[in-house]
CSV table of C-alpha atoms and ligand atoms in Angstrom, one decimal:
chain,number,residue,atom,x,y,z
A,1,MET,CA,84.5,108.8,108.4
A,2,ASP,CA,83.6,112.3,107.7
A,3,ALA,CA,80.4,112.9,105.7
A,4,ALA,CA,82.1,114.8,102.8
A,5,MET,CA,84.5,112.0,102.3
A,6,PHE,CA,81.8,109.4,102.4
A,7,ALA,CA,79.7,111.4,99.9
A,8,ASP,CA,82.8,111.6,97.6
A,9,MET,CA,83.4,107.9,97.6
A,10,MET,CA,79.7,107.2,97.1
A,11,ALA,CA,79.5,109.6,94.2
A,12,GLY,CA,82.5,107.9,92.5
A,13,ILE,CA,81.0,104.4,92.7
A,14,GLU,CA,77.5,105.5,91.8
A,15,LYS,CA,78.9,107.4,88.7
A,16,THR,CA,80.3,104.1,87.5
A,17,LEU,CA,77.1,102.1,88.0
A,18,LYS,CA,74.6,104.7,87.0
A,19,PRO,CA,74.7,104.2,83.2
A,20,TYR,CA,74.0,100.5,83.7
A,21,GLN,CA,71.3,101.0,86.3
A,22,GLU,CA,69.5,103.8,84.4
A,23,GLY,CA,70.4,103.6,80.8
A,24,PHE,CA,68.8,100.2,80.1
A,25,ALA,CA,65.6,98.3,80.8
A,26,LYS,CA,65.5,97.1,84.4
A,27,TYR,CA,64.5,93.5,85.3
A,28,ASP,CA,63.6,93.2,89.0
A,29,TYR,CA,60.8,90.8,88.1
A,30,LEU,CA,61.0,88.1,85.5
A,31,PRO,CA,59.7,89.4,82.2
A,32,GLU,CA,56.3,88.1,81.5
A,33,LYS,CA,57.3,86.9,78.1
A,34,GLY,CA,60.9,86.0,77.4
A,35,MET,CA,63.2,88.6,75.8
A,36,ASP,CA,64.2,88.0,72.2
A,37,ARG,CA,67.6,86.2,72.1
A,38,GLU,CA,69.0,88.5,69.5
A,39,GLU,CA,68.1,91.5,71.6
A,40,ILE,CA,69.9,89.9,74.6
A,41,LEU,CA,73.0,89.3,72.5
A,42,GLU,CA,72.9,92.9,71.3
A,43,LEU,CA,72.7,94.1,74.8
A,44,MET,CA,75.6,92.0,75.8
A,45,GLU,CA,77.6,93.3,72.9
A,46,GLN,CA,76.8,96.9,73.9
A,47,PHE,CA,78.0,96.3,77.5
A,48,LYS,CA,81.1,94.6,76.2
A,49,ASP,CA,81.9,97.6,73.9
A,50,MET,CA,81.4,100.0,76.9
A,51,GLU,CA,83.8,98.0,79.1
A,52,ALA,CA,86.4,96.3,76.9
A,53,SER,CA,88.4,99.1,75.5
A,54,LYS,CA,90.0,99.8,78.9
A,55,TRP,CA,91.4,96.3,79.4
A,56,LYS,CA,92.0,95.6,75.7
A,57,GLU,CA,94.2,98.7,75.3
A,58,GLY,CA,96.2,97.9,78.4
A,59,PHE,CA,95.0,100.5,80.8
A,60,ILE,CA,94.5,98.2,83.8
A,61,SER,CA,96.7,96.5,86.3
A,62,GLY,CA,96.6,92.6,86.1
A,63,ALA,CA,93.0,91.3,85.7
A,64,VAL,CA,93.1,90.3,82.0
A,65,TYR,CA,96.4,88.5,81.5
A,66,HIS,CA,96.1,87.5,77.9
A,67,GLY,CA,93.2,89.1,76.1
A,68,ASN,CA,94.2,88.5,72.5
A,69,GLU,CA,91.0,88.5,70.3
A,70,ALA,CA,91.6,85.2,68.4
A,71,TYR,CA,92.8,83.5,71.6
A,72,ILE,CA,89.6,84.6,73.4
A,73,ASP,CA,87.5,83.2,70.5
A,74,PHE,CA,89.3,79.9,70.8
A,75,MET,CA,88.6,79.8,74.6
A,76,ASN,CA,85.0,80.6,74.0
A,77,ARG,CA,84.6,77.8,71.5
A,78,VAL,CA,86.1,75.4,74.0
A,79,TYR,CA,83.7,76.7,76.6
A,80,ALA,CA,80.7,76.3,74.3
A,81,ILE,CA,81.5,72.7,73.5
A,82,ASN,CA,81.7,71.8,77.2
A,83,SER,CA,79.0,74.2,78.6
A,84,GLN,CA,76.8,71.4,80.0
A,85,SER,CA,79.6,69.4,81.7
A,86,ASN,CA,79.7,69.1,85.5
A,87,PRO,CA,82.7,67.4,87.3
A,88,LEU,CA,80.3,66.2,90.0
A,89,HIS,CA,79.2,63.6,87.5
A,90,PRO,CA,82.3,61.9,86.1
A,91,GLU,CA,80.1,59.0,84.9
A,92,ILE,CA,78.4,61.5,82.5
A,93,TRP,CA,81.4,63.6,81.6
A,94,PRO,CA,84.6,61.5,82.0
A,95,SER,CA,86.3,63.9,79.6
A,96,THR,CA,86.1,66.6,82.3
A,97,SER,CA,87.9,64.3,84.8
A,98,LYS,CA,90.6,63.7,82.2
A,99,PHE,CA,91.0,67.5,81.7
A,100,GLU,CA,91.2,68.2,85.4
A,101,ALA,CA,93.6,65.4,86.2
A,102,GLU,CA,95.9,66.6,83.4
A,103,VAL,CA,95.7,70.3,84.4
A,104,VAL,CA,96.8,69.2,87.9
A,105,ALA,CA,99.6,67.0,86.6
A,106,MET,CA,100.9,69.6,84.1
A,107,THR,CA,100.9,72.3,86.8
A,108,ALA,CA,102.6,70.0,89.3
A,109,ASN,CA,105.3,69.2,86.8
A,110,MET,CA,105.8,72.9,85.9
A,111,LEU,CA,106.4,73.4,89.6
A,112,SER,CA,109.1,70.8,89.8
A,113,ALA,CA,107.2,67.8,91.0
A,114,ASP,CA,109.4,64.7,90.7
A,115,ARG,CA,108.3,63.3,87.3
A,116,THR,CA,109.2,59.8,88.4
A,117,SER,CA,106.7,59.7,91.3
A,118,ASP,CA,103.1,60.7,91.8
A,119,GLU,CA,103.9,62.4,95.2
A,120,ILE,CA,102.5,65.8,94.1
A,121,VAL,CA,98.7,65.7,93.8
A,122,GLY,CA,96.0,68.4,93.8
A,123,THR,CA,92.6,69.5,92.5
A,124,VAL,CA,91.2,72.2,90.2
A,125,THR,CA,89.4,75.0,92.1
A,126,SER,CA,87.4,78.1,91.2
A,127,GLY,CA,90.2,80.6,91.8
A,128,GLY,CA,93.1,81.7,94.0
A,129,THR,CA,90.9,82.4,97.0
A,130,GLU,CA,89.3,78.9,96.9
A,131,SER,CA,92.8,77.3,96.5
A,132,ILE,CA,94.0,79.1,99.6
A,133,LEU,CA,90.9,78.5,101.6
A,134,LEU,CA,91.0,74.8,100.8
A,135,ALA,CA,94.7,74.5,101.7
A,136,MET,CA,94.1,76.2,105.1
A,137,LYS,CA,91.0,74.0,105.8
A,138,THR,CA,93.2,71.0,104.9
A,139,TYR,CA,95.9,71.9,107.4
A,140,ARG,CA,93.3,72.5,110.1
A,141,ASP,CA,91.8,69.1,109.6
A,142,TRP,CA,95.2,67.4,109.3
A,143,ALA,CA,96.5,69.0,112.5
A,144,ARG,CA,93.3,68.1,114.3
A,145,GLU,CA,93.6,64.5,113.4
A,146,THR,CA,97.3,63.9,113.5
A,147,LYS,CA,98.4,66.3,116.2
A,148,ASP,CA,95.2,66.9,118.2
A,149,ILE,CA,95.4,70.7,117.7
A,150,THR,CA,92.0,72.2,118.4
A,151,GLU,CA,93.0,75.9,118.4
A,152,PRO,CA,94.9,76.1,115.2
A,153,GLU,CA,97.1,79.0,114.1
A,154,ILE,CA,98.9,79.8,110.9
A,155,ILE,CA,101.7,82.3,110.5
A,156,ALA,CA,101.7,84.5,107.5
A,157,PRO,CA,103.5,87.7,106.5
A,158,THR,CA,101.3,90.8,106.4
A,159,THR,CA,101.7,90.9,102.6
A,160,ALA,CA,100.2,87.4,102.1
A,161,HIS,CA,96.8,87.6,100.4
A,162,ALA,CA,93.6,88.7,102.3
A,163,ALA,CA,92.3,85.2,101.5
A,164,PHE,CA,94.4,83.8,104.4
A,165,THR,CA,92.5,86.1,106.8
A,166,LYS,CA,89.3,85.0,105.1
A,167,ALA,CA,90.3,81.3,105.7
A,168,GLY,CA,90.9,82.2,109.4
A,169,ASP,CA,87.5,83.8,109.6
A,170,TYR,CA,85.7,80.9,107.9
A,171,PHE,CA,87.4,78.0,109.6
A,172,GLY,CA,88.2,79.2,113.1
A,173,ILE,CA,92.0,79.5,112.5
A,174,LYS,CA,94.0,82.2,114.2
A,175,VAL,CA,96.0,84.0,111.5
A,176,VAL,CA,99.2,85.5,113.0
A,177,ARG,CA,100.4,88.2,110.7
A,178,ILE,CA,104.1,89.1,110.8
A,179,PRO,CA,105.3,92.5,109.5
A,180,VAL,CA,107.6,92.2,106.5
A,181,GLY,CA,111.2,93.5,106.7
A,182,ALA,CA,112.5,96.7,105.1
A,183,ASP,CA,112.9,94.7,101.8
A,184,PHE,CA,109.1,93.9,101.9
A,185,ARG,CA,109.9,90.2,102.3
A,186,ALA,CA,108.7,87.9,105.1
A,187,ASP,CA,110.7,88.2,108.3
A,188,VAL,CA,112.1,84.7,109.0
A,189,PRO,CA,113.4,85.2,112.6
A,190,ALA,CA,110.1,86.8,113.6
A,191,THR,CA,108.2,83.9,112.0
A,192,TRP,CA,110.4,81.5,114.0
A,193,GLU,CA,109.6,83.4,117.2
A,194,ALA,CA,105.8,83.2,116.5
A,195,ILE,CA,105.7,79.4,116.2
A,196,ASN,CA,104.0,77.8,119.2
A,197,GLU,CA,102.3,74.4,120.0
A,198,ASN,CA,99.1,75.5,118.1
A,199,THR,CA,100.9,76.4,114.9
A,200,ILE,CA,99.7,74.2,112.0
A,201,ALA,CA,101.3,75.9,109.0
A,202,LEU,CA,103.5,78.7,107.7
A,203,VAL,CA,102.8,80.7,104.6
A,204,GLY,CA,104.9,82.5,102.0
A,205,SER,CA,104.1,84.0,98.7
A,206,ALA,CA,105.8,83.8,95.3
A,207,PRO,CA,105.1,86.7,95.0
A,208,PRO,CA,102.6,88.5,97.2
A,209,PHE,CA,100.0,90.7,95.5
A,210,PRO,CA,101.1,94.1,96.9
A,211,HIS,CA,104.7,94.5,95.9
A,212,GLY,CA,105.5,91.5,93.8
A,213,ILE,CA,108.6,90.5,95.7
A,214,VAL,CA,109.1,86.8,96.4
A,215,ASP,CA,109.3,85.8,100.1
A,216,PRO,CA,112.3,83.8,101.3
A,217,ILE,CA,110.4,80.6,100.8
A,218,GLU,CA,113.5,78.4,101.1
A,219,GLU,CA,114.2,79.6,104.7
A,220,LEU,CA,110.5,79.7,105.7
A,221,SER,CA,109.8,76.2,104.3
A,222,GLU,CA,112.9,74.8,106.1
A,223,LEU,CA,111.6,76.3,109.3
A,224,ALA,CA,108.3,74.6,108.8
A,225,ARG,CA,110.0,71.3,108.0
A,226,GLN,CA,112.1,71.4,111.1
A,227,HIS,CA,109.0,72.0,113.2
A,228,GLU,CA,107.0,69.4,111.3
A,229,LEU,CA,104.5,72.0,110.1
A,230,GLY,CA,102.7,72.5,106.8
A,231,PHE,CA,104.2,75.1,104.5
A,232,HIS,CA,102.0,76.8,101.8
A,233,THR,CA,103.5,78.7,98.9
A,234,ASP,CA,101.0,81.1,97.5
A,235,ALA,CA,102.0,81.1,93.9
A,236,CYS,CA,98.6,82.2,92.7
A,237,LEU,CA,100.1,85.2,90.9
A,238,GLY,CA,103.6,84.0,90.1
A,239,GLY,CA,103.2,80.2,89.6
A,240,PHE,CA,102.6,80.4,85.8
A,241,ILE,CA,105.3,82.9,85.1
A,242,LEU,CA,108.2,82.4,87.5
A,243,PRO,CA,109.2,79.0,86.1
A,244,TRP,CA,109.5,80.5,82.6
A,245,ALA,CA,111.3,83.5,84.0
A,246,GLU,CA,113.9,81.1,85.5
A,247,LYS,CA,114.2,79.2,82.2
A,248,LEU,CA,114.8,82.6,80.5
A,249,GLY,CA,117.7,83.3,82.8
A,250,TYR,CA,116.1,85.7,85.3
A,251,THR,CA,117.0,85.2,89.0
A,252,VAL,CA,114.0,83.6,90.6
A,253,PRO,CA,114.3,82.6,94.3
A,254,PRO,CA,113.3,79.0,94.9
A,255,PHE,CA,109.6,78.6,95.8
A,256,ASP,CA,108.3,75.3,94.4
A,257,PHE,CA,108.4,71.6,95.2
A,258,ARG,CA,112.2,71.5,94.8
A,259,LEU,CA,112.1,72.7,98.4
A,260,PRO,CA,111.4,69.7,100.6
A,261,GLY,CA,109.6,71.8,103.2
A,262,VAL,CA,106.9,73.1,100.7
A,263,THR,CA,103.9,70.9,101.3
A,264,SER,CA,101.3,72.8,99.3
A,265,ILE,CA,101.1,75.4,96.5
A,266,SER,CA,98.2,77.5,95.2
A,267,VAL,CA,98.6,78.5,91.5
A,268,ASP,CA,96.2,80.2,89.2
A,269,THR,CA,95.4,79.0,85.7
A,270,HIS,CA,93.2,82.1,85.4
A,271,LYS,CA,96.0,84.5,85.8
A,272,TYR,CA,99.3,83.9,83.9
A,273,GLY,CA,98.0,80.5,83.0
A,274,TYR,CA,95.8,82.5,80.5
A,275,ALA,CA,92.6,80.4,81.1
A,276,ALA,CA,89.2,82.1,81.4
A,277,LYS,CA,88.3,83.4,84.8
A,278,GLY,CA,87.2,80.7,87.2
A,279,THR,CA,90.0,78.2,87.7
A,280,SER,CA,93.1,77.7,89.9
A,281,VAL,CA,95.0,74.7,91.1
A,282,VAL,CA,95.9,73.6,94.7
A,283,LEU,CA,98.7,71.1,95.0
A,284,TYR,CA,99.8,69.0,97.9
A,285,ARG,CA,102.8,66.9,98.7
A,286,GLY,CA,101.2,63.6,99.3
A,287,ALA,CA,97.8,62.1,98.7
A,288,GLU,CA,97.2,61.8,102.4
A,289,LEU,CA,97.2,65.6,102.8
A,290,ARG,CA,94.8,66.0,99.9
A,291,HIS,CA,92.4,63.6,101.6
A,292,PHE,CA,91.8,66.2,104.3
A,293,GLN,CA,90.5,68.5,101.6
A,294,TYR,CA,87.8,66.1,100.4
A,295,PHE,CA,84.3,66.0,101.8
A,296,SER,CA,82.0,63.0,101.9
A,297,VAL,CA,78.8,62.0,103.6
A,298,THR,CA,77.2,58.6,103.6
A,299,ASP,CA,74.0,59.0,105.7
A,300,TRP,CA,72.2,61.5,103.5
A,301,PRO,CA,68.9,60.3,101.9
A,302,GLY,CA,70.2,61.8,98.6
A,303,GLY,CA,72.7,59.0,98.4
A,304,PHE,CA,76.5,58.9,98.9
A,305,TYR,CA,77.9,62.3,98.3
A,306,VAL,CA,81.5,63.2,97.8
A,307,SER,CA,83.2,66.4,96.4
A,308,PRO,CA,86.8,67.5,96.3
A,309,THR,CA,86.3,71.3,96.7
A,310,PHE,CA,83.7,73.7,98.2
A,311,ALA,CA,81.2,73.6,95.4
A,312,GLY,CA,79.0,70.8,94.6
A,313,SER,CA,78.1,71.1,90.9
A,314,ARG,CA,80.5,73.2,89.1
A,315,SER,CA,81.5,74.2,85.6
A,316,GLY,CA,83.4,71.5,83.7
A,317,ALA,CA,83.6,73.9,80.8
A,318,LEU,CA,86.0,76.2,82.7
A,319,SER,CA,88.3,73.2,83.5
A,320,ALA,CA,88.2,72.3,79.8
A,321,VAL,CA,89.2,75.9,79.0
A,322,ALA,CA,92.1,75.7,81.4
A,323,TRP,CA,93.3,72.4,79.8
A,324,ALA,CA,92.9,73.9,76.3
A,325,ALA,CA,94.9,77.0,77.4
A,326,MET,CA,97.7,74.9,78.7
A,327,VAL,CA,98.0,72.5,75.8
A,328,SER,CA,97.5,75.1,73.1
A,329,LEU,CA,100.2,77.4,74.5
A,330,GLY,CA,102.7,74.7,75.6
A,331,GLU,CA,106.1,75.5,77.0
A,332,LYS,CA,106.9,77.6,74.0
A,333,GLY,CA,103.8,79.7,74.3
A,334,TYR,CA,104.4,80.3,78.0
A,335,LEU,CA,108.1,81.1,77.4
A,336,ASP,CA,107.3,83.6,74.6
A,337,THR,CA,104.6,85.4,76.6
A,338,ALA,CA,106.8,85.5,79.7
A,339,LYS,CA,109.7,87.0,77.8
A,340,ARG,CA,107.5,89.8,76.5
A,341,ILE,CA,106.0,90.6,79.9
A,342,LEU,CA,109.4,90.5,81.7
A,343,GLU,CA,111.1,92.7,79.1
A,344,THR,CA,108.3,95.2,79.3
A,345,THR,CA,108.5,95.3,83.1
A,346,ALA,CA,112.3,95.7,83.0
A,347,TRP,CA,112.0,98.6,80.6
A,348,LEU,CA,109.4,100.4,82.7
A,349,LYS,CA,111.3,99.8,85.9
A,350,ARG,CA,114.4,101.3,84.4
A,351,GLU,CA,112.6,104.3,83.1
A,352,MET,CA,110.6,104.9,86.2
A,353,ARG,CA,113.7,104.8,88.4
A,354,GLU,CA,114.8,107.9,86.6
A,355,ILE,CA,111.7,110.0,87.6
A,356,PRO,CA,112.5,112.4,90.5
A,357,ASP,CA,110.5,112.0,93.7
A,358,ILE,CA,109.5,108.4,92.8
A,359,ASP,CA,110.9,105.5,94.7
A,360,MET,CA,110.5,102.1,93.1
A,361,ILE,CA,109.9,99.3,95.6
A,362,GLY,CA,112.2,96.4,95.2
A,363,ASP,CA,112.8,94.6,91.9
A,364,PRO,CA,109.7,92.6,91.1
A,365,LEU,CA,109.8,90.7,87.8
A,366,PHE,CA,106.3,91.4,86.4
A,367,MET,CA,105.1,94.5,88.3
A,368,VAL,CA,106.1,98.1,88.8
A,369,THR,CA,105.5,99.3,92.3
A,370,PHE,CA,106.2,102.8,93.5
A,371,GLN,CA,106.0,105.0,96.6
A,372,SER,CA,107.2,108.6,97.2
A,373,LYS,CA,108.7,110.4,100.2
A,374,SER,CA,107.8,113.8,98.9
A,375,LEU,CA,104.5,113.3,97.0
A,376,ASN,CA,101.1,111.8,97.7
A,377,VAL,CA,101.0,108.6,95.6
A,378,TYR,CA,97.1,108.6,95.8
A,379,GLN,CA,97.1,112.0,94.0
A,380,ILE,CA,99.3,110.5,91.3
A,381,MET,CA,96.9,107.6,91.1
A,382,GLU,CA,94.0,110.0,90.8
A,383,TYR,CA,95.6,111.8,87.9
A,384,MET,CA,96.3,108.5,86.2
A,385,THR,CA,92.7,107.5,86.7
A,386,GLU,CA,91.7,110.7,84.9
A,387,ARG,CA,93.9,109.5,82.0
A,388,ASN,CA,92.0,106.2,82.0
A,389,TRP,CA,94.6,104.2,83.9
A,390,ASP,CA,93.5,101.8,86.6
A,391,LEU,CA,96.4,101.2,89.0
A,392,SER,CA,96.1,99.1,92.1
A,393,GLY,CA,96.3,101.3,95.2
A,394,LEU,CA,98.2,99.9,98.1
A,395,HIS,CA,98.6,101.0,101.7
A,396,LEU,CA,100.8,100.3,104.7
A,397,PRO,CA,102.9,102.1,103.3
A,398,PRO,CA,101.1,104.3,100.7
A,399,SER,CA,102.1,102.9,97.3
A,400,ALA,CA,100.6,101.7,94.0
A,401,HIS,CA,101.4,99.1,91.4
A,402,LEU,CA,100.8,98.2,87.8
A,403,CYS,CA,100.9,94.4,87.3
A,404,ILE,CA,102.2,93.8,83.8
A,405,THR,CA,100.3,91.5,81.5
A,406,LEU,CA,100.4,90.7,77.8
A,407,ARG,CA,98.1,93.7,77.3
A,408,HIS,CA,101.0,96.0,78.2
A,409,THR,CA,103.3,94.4,75.7
A,410,GLN,CA,101.3,95.8,72.8
A,411,GLU,CA,102.9,98.5,70.8
A,412,GLY,CA,103.0,101.9,72.4
A,413,VAL,CA,101.4,100.9,75.7
A,414,LYS,CA,104.5,101.1,78.0
A,415,GLU,CA,105.5,104.4,76.4
A,416,ARG,CA,102.0,105.8,76.9
A,417,PHE,CA,102.1,104.7,80.6
A,418,LEU,CA,105.5,106.3,81.1
A,419,GLU,CA,104.4,109.6,79.5
A,420,ASP,CA,101.2,109.8,81.5
A,421,PHE,CA,103.0,108.8,84.7
A,422,THR,CA,105.7,111.4,84.2
A,423,GLU,CA,103.1,114.0,83.7
A,424,ALA,CA,101.1,112.8,86.7
A,425,VAL,CA,104.2,113.2,88.9
A,426,LYS,CA,104.9,116.7,87.6
A,427,TYR,CA,101.3,117.8,88.0
A,428,VAL,CA,101.1,116.5,91.6
A,429,LYS,CA,104.4,118.2,92.4
A,430,GLU,CA,103.0,121.5,91.1
A,431,HIS,CA,99.5,121.0,92.6
A,432,PRO,CA,99.9,119.4,96.0
A,433,GLU,CA,96.4,120.6,96.9
A,434,ALA,CA,94.8,118.4,94.2
A,435,SER,CA,92.1,115.9,95.2
A,436,GLU,CA,93.5,112.9,97.0
A,437,GLY,CA,91.0,110.3,95.5
A,438,MET,CA,91.1,107.2,97.6
A,439,GLY,CA,94.0,108.5,99.7
A,440,PRO,CA,92.0,109.5,102.8
A,441,ILE,CA,90.0,106.3,102.6
A,442,TYR,CA,93.2,104.2,102.8
A,443,GLY,CA,94.5,106.5,105.5
A,444,MET,CA,91.3,105.9,107.6
A,445,ALA,CA,91.1,102.2,106.8
A,446,ALA,CA,94.5,101.8,108.3
A,447,ALA,CA,93.6,103.6,111.6
A,448,ILE,CA,92.3,101.2,114.2
A,449,GLU,CA,89.7,103.5,115.6
A,450,THR,CA,87.9,103.9,112.3
A,451,ARG,CA,88.2,100.4,111.0
A,452,GLY,CA,84.7,99.5,112.2
A,453,MET,CA,83.3,102.5,110.3
A,454,VAL,CA,85.1,101.6,107.1
A,455,LYS,CA,83.7,98.1,107.4
A,456,SER,CA,80.1,99.5,107.4
A,457,VAL,CA,81.0,101.5,104.3
A,458,PHE,CA,82.2,98.3,102.6
A,459,ASN,CA,78.9,96.7,103.6
A,460,TRP,CA,77.1,99.5,101.9
A,461,PHE,CA,79.3,99.1,98.8
A,462,MET,CA,78.5,95.4,98.5
A,463,ASP,CA,74.8,96.1,99.0
A,464,LEU,CA,75.0,98.7,96.3
A,465,LEU,CA,76.4,96.2,93.8
A,466,TYR,CA,73.2,94.1,94.4
A,467,THR,CA,70.9,97.0,93.9
A,468,VAL,CA,68.9,97.0,90.6
B,1,LIG,C1,99.3,86.4,95.5
B,1,LIG,C2,97.8,86.2,95.3
B,1,LIG,N1,97.2,85.2,96.0
B,1,LIG,C3,95.9,85.0,95.9
B,1,LIG,C4,95.1,85.8,95.1
B,1,LIG,C5,93.6,85.6,95.0
B,1,LIG,O1,93.2,85.1,93.8
B,1,LIG,P1,91.7,85.2,93.3
B,1,LIG,O2,91.3,86.6,93.1
B,1,LIG,O3,91.7,84.4,92.0
B,1,LIG,O4,90.8,84.6,94.3
B,1,LIG,C6,95.7,86.8,94.3
B,1,LIG,C7,94.9,87.7,93.5
B,1,LIG,O5,95.3,88.6,92.9
B,1,LIG,C8,97.1,87.0,94.4
B,1,LIG,O6,97.7,88.0,93.8
């Protein structure tokens, strides 16, 4: 990485952190005497005011999926009532067990579990990444015990979330990544060719994070079924909106438990489920499979120990919030919010398709994703950043997206986005020499010979976040 580029990137990140690091009292040692509670609350309010306008006014992609003030107040009250609860101790907080069991059951039924059987089971987790990690660990242990596979492999499209690579790294699973087709969907014949005697599971997403286009889950899961493999649908992003899109009459490719080959699904309550950050659900076809996720130990002096997920103690309050979100919204609430999001997306896609030099990628239901043959999309992103917008930059190929949430359905937001975006495209066309923002970083990150260097920059970045 060249020094100027590195300095540029560093300066950008430091500029964001600086007001927080320098503008307020620093605590790198415990204060001798505790700080006044009112003062702490004032400080928190100040930080909130500095940060909230961007997401509240709909300038960011994804991240805050609901964000209505009164709704947040309600979630906060639910959290406060349950703040001491810990699902590790069901004997003390049986209500938390009830909440978690019902969150799992409601989610399973939303994803077409057979209501007359209890075949589809699952657990509450801390987020999409944990749901994916747990599912991959489960398949590893299942394949070891039932098939004697000691060098496990999973096959996933390149677009499946980075958490699958993380799972491979953590659990000693080889992750075979298959390039997606020209339509940005998983390549079924190439997946078939990659299956070997060490394959334990196949993966597809509904939809993947980058372009929002649902994989051919029906074909992939059938391939898995024929080979007696696990099949995981990653519906972290789409799981709480696609079922409602389908009910509203949109075309949604099948991805859930209606497909007999689908043996697990990850689905995030903390995205379009509209719960507070910190919960997701992982579902399995069959209690036996879920047993491979659990951990127990009987020879520890601390007593018998058993936990369903990675954490030991965890927040029961977040599970209560997820439950409260689901039962307070109900089917009608999810249908109404989905309708607004899908209509906003459709409007934006239609308008953006008219902009010269911009190529919209596919037809995602709740995302607008674009690339360009003639312009540098990272320059467009850079211009949008100057206008306060926070788009998600993508690479391989260079592109960017705005993931549509309820925040974008507020009056005037989509029009403001279109206006700024149109100007951004015009500006970049007229000033191709403008700063490329993250462009070169993406370019370099994609080049094999510099990946090691980029990794050390990422290490530096993580270290910076923990610098007082
Ligand atoms: C498709 C998909 N899977 C998994 C994840 C990971 O979720 P989390 O950030 O909650 O760990 C995301 C996050 O955006 C996602 O879009």
